[in-house]
Short mmCIF file of C-alpha atoms and ligand atoms in Angstrom, two decimals:
data_model
loop_
_atom_site.label_atom_id
_atom_site.label_comp_id
_atom_site.label_asym_id
_atom_site.label_seq_id
_atom_site.Cartn_x
_atom_site.Cartn_y
_atom_site.Cartn_z
CA UNK H 1 0.16 -0.20 -0.15
CA UNK H 2 1.71 3.11 -0.97
CA UNK H 3 1.98 5.85 1.50
CA UNK H 4 1.89 9.40 2.01
CA UNK H 5 3.40 11.64 4.09
CA UNK H 6 1.60 15.10 5.01
CA UNK H 7 5.21 17.28 6.73
CA UNK H 8 3.24 20.58 7.88
CA UNK H 9 5.45 22.66 10.52
CA UNK H 10 2.37 24.84 9.91
CA UNK H 11 -0.67 22.21 9.98
CA UNK H 12 -3.15 22.67 7.51
CA UNK H 13 -7.14 23.46 9.14
CA UNK H 14 -8.42 20.57 10.17
CA UNK H 15 -11.34 20.34 7.17
CA UNK H 16 -8.27 20.67 4.41
CA UNK H 17 -6.84 17.12 6.02
CA UNK H 18 -9.53 15.61 5.99
CA UNK H 19 -10.72 15.83 2.64
CA UNK H 20 -6.34 14.96 2.04
CA UNK H 21 -7.47 12.29 4.38
CA UNK H 22 -10.35 11.42 1.85
CA UNK H 23 -8.57 11.13 -1.45
CA UNK H 24 -5.66 9.67 -0.14
CA UNK H 25 -8.07 6.54 1.17
CA UNK H 26 -10.39 6.85 -1.75
CA UNK H 27 -6.80 5.48 -3.69
CA UNK H 28 -6.34 3.25 -1.24
CA UNK H 29 -3.52 4.72 -0.01
CA UNK H 30 -2.43 5.44 3.30
CA UNK H 31 -2.47 9.58 4.68
CA UNK H 32 0.42 9.98 7.33
CA UNK H 33 0.46 12.78 9.33
CA UNK H 34 3.67 15.17 10.77
CA UNK H 35 2.28 18.15 11.84
CA UNK H 36 4.05 21.23 14.57
CA UNK H 37 7.36 19.41 14.02
CA UNK H 38 10.01 20.55 15.29
CA UNK H 39 13.36 19.79 14.40
CA UNK H 40 14.22 18.81 10.57
CA UNK H 41 15.54 15.62 12.13
CA UNK H 42 11.84 14.35 12.96
CA UNK H 43 11.10 14.92 8.94
CA UNK H 44 14.27 13.07 7.35
CA UNK H 45 13.10 9.96 10.11
CA UNK H 46 9.06 10.12 9.23
CA UNK H 47 9.64 10.36 5.29
CA UNK H 48 12.03 7.03 5.52
CA UNK H 49 9.33 4.91 4.11
CA UNK H 50 6.80 6.80 2.26
CA UNK H 51 6.47 6.83 -1.50
CA UNK H 52 4.65 10.72 -1.50
CA UNK H 53 5.36 13.94 0.05
CA UNK H 54 2.98 16.97 0.53
CA UNK H 55 4.83 19.88 2.31
CA UNK H 56 3.98 23.72 2.89
CA UNK H 57 6.19 25.95 3.34
CA UNK H 58 9.02 23.14 5.30
CA UNK H 59 12.55 21.96 3.79
CA UNK H 60 12.24 19.52 1.01
CA UNK H 61 16.38 19.45 1.40
CA UNK H 62 18.84 16.80 -0.32
CA UNK H 63 18.15 14.97 3.33
CA UNK H 64 15.09 14.60 3.36
CA UNK H 65 15.16 13.88 -1.24
CA UNK H 66 17.59 11.19 -0.33
CA UNK H 67 16.04 10.03 3.29
CA UNK H 68 13.40 8.84 1.53
CA UNK H 69 14.26 6.22 -0.26
CA UNK H 70 10.52 4.65 -1.32
CA UNK H 71 9.81 8.74 -2.47
CA UNK H 72 8.26 9.45 -6.45
CA UNK H 73 6.44 12.76 -5.11
CA UNK H 74 6.74 15.76 -3.46
CA UNK H 75 4.54 18.11 -4.54
CA UNK H 76 4.89 21.40 -2.58
CA UNK H 77 0.61 22.49 -1.46
CA UNK H 78 1.22 26.19 -2.54
CA UNK H 79 2.39 28.45 -4.59
CA UNK H 80 5.99 29.32 -4.13
CA UNK H 81 8.72 25.82 -4.59
CA UNK H 82 12.37 27.68 -3.40
CA UNK H 83 12.26 25.26 -0.38
CA UNK H 84 12.27 22.09 -2.78
CA UNK H 85 16.18 20.97 -3.84
CA UNK H 86 15.06 19.97 -7.20
CA UNK H 87 18.58 18.90 -8.27
CA UNK H 88 18.16 16.72 -6.03
CA UNK H 89 14.92 15.57 -6.58
CA UNK H 90 16.34 15.48 -10.03
CA UNK H 91 19.51 13.26 -9.15
CA UNK H 92 17.21 10.62 -7.18
CA UNK H 93 13.91 10.16 -9.80
CA UNK H 94 11.49 12.25 -7.69
CA UNK H 95 9.03 14.15 -9.39
CA UNK H 96 8.38 17.71 -7.88
CA UNK H 97 5.49 19.75 -8.27
CA UNK H 98 3.41 22.53 -6.47
CA UNK H 99 -0.96 23.83 -6.97
CA UNK H 100 0.09 26.84 -8.55
CA UNK H 101 -3.07 29.32 -7.99
CA UNK H 102 -4.55 27.00 -5.32
CA UNK H 103 -3.72 29.86 -2.59
CA UNK H 104 -3.28 32.73 -4.65
CA UNK H 105 -7.14 34.32 -3.94
CA UNK H 106 -6.17 34.56 0.33
CA UNK H 107 -2.72 35.70 -0.62
CA UNK H 108 -3.92 38.82 -2.45
CA UNK H 109 -7.03 38.99 0.28
CA UNK H 110 -4.13 39.79 2.88
CA UNK H 111 -2.38 42.24 0.60
CA UNK H 112 -5.25 44.48 1.18
CA UNK H 113 -5.62 43.60 4.13
CA UNK H 114 -2.31 44.80 5.28
CA UNK H 115 -2.58 47.78 3.02
CA UNK H 116 -5.88 48.81 4.89
CA UNK H 117 -4.56 48.35 7.51
CA UNK H 118 -1.38 50.90 6.90
CA UNK H 119 -3.27 53.14 5.12
CA UNK H 120 -5.47 53.61 8.70
CA UNK H 121 -2.12 54.25 10.42
CA UNK H 122 -1.91 50.40 12.11
CA UNK H 123 -5.69 51.32 13.55
CA UNK H 124 -3.39 54.10 15.43
CA UNK H 125 -6.81 56.30 16.61
CA UNK H 126 -4.30 58.95 14.23
CA UNK H 127 -5.91 60.03 10.17
CA UNK H 128 -5.02 57.89 7.66
CA UNK H 129 -5.45 57.78 3.82
CA UNK H 130 -8.00 56.13 1.97
CA UNK H 131 -7.52 53.04 -0.95
CA UNK H 132 -9.97 55.47 -3.21
CA UNK H 133 -8.15 56.75 -5.66
CA UNK H 134 -4.72 54.99 -5.10
CA UNK H 135 -2.56 52.87 -7.96
CA UNK H 136 -1.95 49.37 -7.60
CA UNK H 137 -0.85 46.66 -9.14
CA UNK H 138 -4.13 44.99 -7.82
CA UNK H 139 -7.80 45.47 -8.25
CA UNK H 140 -9.87 46.55 -5.89
CA UNK H 141 -11.32 49.19 -3.90
CA UNK H 142 -11.92 51.74 -6.50
CA UNK H 143 -7.96 52.53 -7.14
CA UNK H 144 -6.74 52.90 -10.50
CA UNK H 145 -4.85 49.41 -11.14
CA UNK H 146 -1.82 48.56 -12.69
CA UNK H 147 0.22 45.52 -13.92
CA UNK H 148 3.62 44.27 -15.45
CA UNK H 149 3.39 40.90 -15.58
CA UNK H 150 6.63 39.55 -17.45
CA UNK H 151 4.27 35.49 -18.73
CA UNK H 152 0.81 37.08 -18.14
CA UNK H 153 -0.80 37.89 -22.10
CA UNK H 154 -1.94 41.97 -22.15
CA UNK H 155 -5.07 41.27 -22.88
CA UNK H 156 -6.16 38.60 -20.48
CA UNK H 157 -4.76 41.39 -17.58
CA UNK H 158 -7.12 43.93 -19.76
CA UNK H 159 -10.08 42.32 -19.45
CA UNK H 160 -9.71 42.80 -15.52
CA UNK H 161 -10.15 46.03 -16.64
CA UNK H 162 -6.02 46.42 -15.03
CA UNK H 163 -3.51 48.76 -17.32
CA UNK H 164 -0.22 46.71 -18.19
CA UNK H 165 2.45 49.11 -18.68
CA UNK H 166 4.65 47.97 -20.57
CA UNK H 167 8.24 47.57 -18.07
CA UNK H 168 8.47 47.33 -14.77
CA UNK H 169 10.19 51.00 -14.03
CA UNK H 170 7.03 52.40 -15.30
CA UNK H 171 5.04 50.27 -12.52
CA UNK H 172 6.75 51.99 -10.29
CA UNK H 173 6.71 55.50 -11.04
CA UNK H 174 3.18 55.08 -11.52
CA UNK H 175 2.09 53.66 -7.91
CA UNK H 176 1.78 54.96 -4.71
CA UNK H 177 0.71 50.85 -3.75
CA UNK H 178 3.38 47.59 -5.18
CA UNK H 179 2.25 44.74 -3.98
CA UNK H 180 4.17 41.99 -5.15
CA UNK H 181 3.78 38.45 -6.47
CA UNK H 182 7.50 36.92 -7.87
CA UNK H 183 8.84 34.00 -7.46
CA UNK H 184 12.64 33.94 -5.43
CA UNK H 185 14.88 32.70 -8.03
CA UNK H 186 18.41 34.30 -9.47
CA UNK H 187 16.48 36.34 -11.61
CA UNK H 188 14.10 38.06 -8.96
CA UNK H 189 16.70 37.81 -6.22
CA UNK H 190 17.60 41.29 -4.42
CA UNK H 191 15.84 42.47 -7.14
CA UNK H 192 13.25 45.42 -5.50
CA UNK H 193 16.18 47.82 -4.92
CA UNK H 194 17.33 51.18 -3.84
CA UNK H 195 16.50 52.55 -7.63
CA UNK H 196 12.93 51.46 -8.38
CA UNK H 197 11.62 51.82 -4.90
CA UNK H 198 13.07 55.33 -4.50
CA UNK H 199 11.42 56.13 -8.13
CA UNK H 200 7.86 55.69 -6.08
CA UNK H 201 5.60 58.93 -5.81
CA UNK H 202 5.06 60.40 -2.77
CA UNK H 203 3.33 58.38 0.38
CA UNK H 204 4.72 54.86 -0.86
CA UNK H 205 3.73 51.44 0.14
CA UNK H 206 5.61 48.23 -0.60
CA UNK H 207 3.16 45.20 -0.20
CA UNK H 208 5.48 41.85 0.13
CA UNK H 209 3.61 38.91 0.14
CA UNK H 210 5.91 37.14 -1.67
CA UNK H 211 9.51 35.41 -0.10
CA UNK H 212 12.06 38.04 2.02
CA UNK H 213 15.19 37.29 -0.59
CA UNK H 214 13.14 39.60 -3.31
CA UNK H 215 13.83 42.81 -1.87
CA UNK H 216 17.45 43.88 -1.39
CA UNK H 217 17.21 44.72 2.30
CA UNK H 218 20.38 47.34 2.46
CA UNK H 219 18.53 49.23 -0.63
CA UNK H 220 15.37 48.78 1.36
CA UNK H 221 16.92 50.65 4.76
CA UNK H 222 18.69 52.84 2.55
CA UNK H 223 15.65 54.09 1.36
CA UNK H 224 13.25 53.75 4.58
CA UNK H 225 16.29 56.49 6.03
CA UNK H 226 16.15 59.04 3.65
CA UNK H 227 12.39 59.59 2.60
CA UNK H 228 10.35 59.18 5.70
CA UNK H 229 6.49 59.00 3.54
CA UNK H 230 7.96 55.22 2.36
CA UNK H 231 6.53 52.51 4.04
CA UNK H 232 6.73 48.97 4.47
CA UNK H 233 4.73 46.06 5.05
CA UNK H 234 5.20 42.43 4.77
CA UNK H 235 4.35 38.68 5.50
CA UNK H 236 8.12 37.34 5.80
CA UNK H 237 10.05 39.10 8.29
CA UNK H 238 13.40 40.57 6.23
CA UNK H 239 16.61 39.74 8.05
CA UNK H 240 17.30 43.54 9.48
CA UNK H 241 13.85 42.85 11.65
CA UNK H 242 15.72 44.59 14.68
CA UNK H 243 16.47 47.79 12.59
CA UNK H 244 13.01 48.38 11.75
CA UNK H 245 11.60 47.62 15.26
CA UNK H 246 14.55 50.18 16.63
CA UNK H 247 14.38 53.03 13.99
CA UNK H 248 10.57 53.54 11.77
CA UNK H 249 8.08 52.01 13.63
CA UNK H 250 4.57 52.97 12.99
CA UNK H 251 6.18 52.77 9.44
CA UNK H 252 6.10 48.58 8.82
CA UNK H 253 4.29 46.06 9.23
CA UNK H 254 5.08 42.07 9.36
CA UNK H 255 2.83 39.42 10.45
CA UNK H 256 4.30 36.84 13.72
CA UNK H 257 3.73 33.74 11.00
CA UNK H 258 3.28 33.57 7.21
CA UNK H 259 -0.41 34.44 7.00
CA UNK H 260 -0.55 34.27 2.67
CA UNK H 261 -2.25 30.86 2.17
CA UNK H 262 -3.77 31.01 5.63
CA UNK H 263 -7.42 30.09 5.93
CA UNK H 264 -9.86 26.98 5.69
CA UNK H 265 -10.93 27.30 1.98
CA UNK H 266 -7.09 27.73 0.97
CA UNK H 267 -5.65 25.06 2.51
CA UNK H 268 -8.54 23.09 1.31
CA UNK H 269 -8.10 24.22 -1.86
CA UNK H 270 -4.13 23.86 -2.22
CA UNK H 271 -3.84 20.25 0.14
CA UNK H 272 -6.94 18.82 -1.91
CA UNK H 273 -5.26 19.55 -5.55
CA UNK H 274 -1.35 18.14 -4.06
CA UNK H 275 -3.68 14.83 -2.87
CA UNK H 276 -5.17 14.92 -6.37
CA UNK H 277 -2.35 15.73 -8.12
CA UNK H 278 -0.33 12.63 -5.96
CA UNK H 279 -3.19 10.10 -6.74
CA UNK H 280 -3.15 11.44 -10.70
CA UNK H 281 0.67 10.21 -10.86
CA UNK H 282 0.67 6.77 -9.53
CA UNK H 283 -3.36 5.98 -11.49
CA UNK H 284 -2.36 7.99 -14.86
CA UNK H 285 1.66 8.89 -14.65
CA UNK H 286 -0.24 12.67 -15.25
CA UNK H 287 2.97 15.24 -14.32
CA UNK H 288 1.53 18.14 -15.74
CA UNK H 289 2.10 20.38 -12.26
CA UNK H 290 5.66 19.26 -12.39
CA UNK H 291 8.32 21.71 -11.49
CA UNK H 292 11.87 19.95 -12.05
CA UNK H 293 13.45 18.85 -15.29
C1 LIG M 1 3.11 29.51 -1.17
O1 LIG M 1 3.99 29.86 -2.10
O2 LIG M 1 2.32 29.31 -1.78
C2 LIG M 1 2.92 30.93 -0.07
O3 LIG M 1 4.28 31.25 0.27
C3 LIG M 1 2.17 30.01 0.75
O4 LIG M 1 3.25 29.49 1.89
P1 LIG M 1 2.45 28.83 3.01
O5 LIG M 1 1.85 27.23 2.74
O6 LIG M 1 3.73 28.30 3.69
O7 LIG M 1 1.67 29.32 4.31
#
């Protein structure tokens, strides 16, 4: 009987785990749960005799992949797969997948929630500003919406009433609010730099629900120092968090734990998609969402 391990340091909502269990057991497989584990060695031990793994931001590093003697597939229930050692997977013939789009609504809602929180001065009783009429790269609140996306067809973006700009530089020049929805890879790491950020209009707010690695933190701190109107809200604490806490009170907000995909709906969508992808892989050889070579 095939074994599917769900290894989640930050567990899915119970309703999502129930749904995953149903998919797995209906296929005649066994579900093994490893939640809120405290050491990476717990993950390494748990993977030893399983055929498939479902993870969230958990690190499927080389040690994990090599410890999985029967391992054939690792599915990241979510968008970003920078936590999987793809080369180790490929070397061992393990298929790595993600579940694109399944938690994007939850992330978009958090981005807008953090914008409101910041625009209203973190609900501190003082006068804030409104989002209406401001520019942003996501749609909502009667804002003027701009986007730059090198992968999505211009017409597909425009049909949602979003204006497409030709370059990333133009986007930063135009928008008071920028919400980042980019992966962390060799091209994007540290790409959000002083040149881009300093070109944003007065009252600029950068919203990061992506990865801390895409920000050039040295440049970000330089800008925080030079532009008192600039604010940064993020779902991922930067490495330089202590400097923010010491010097920029009220001009930043960091969620205590990554919250973007933490809704029951997103857990159900991504978790069950992962389980279905594993069953489709074993039963039909389906590798539609494979991300390694
Ligand atoms: C993603 O890449 O899908 C998000 O970062 C979600 O991460 P999480 O599953 O750890 O909440």
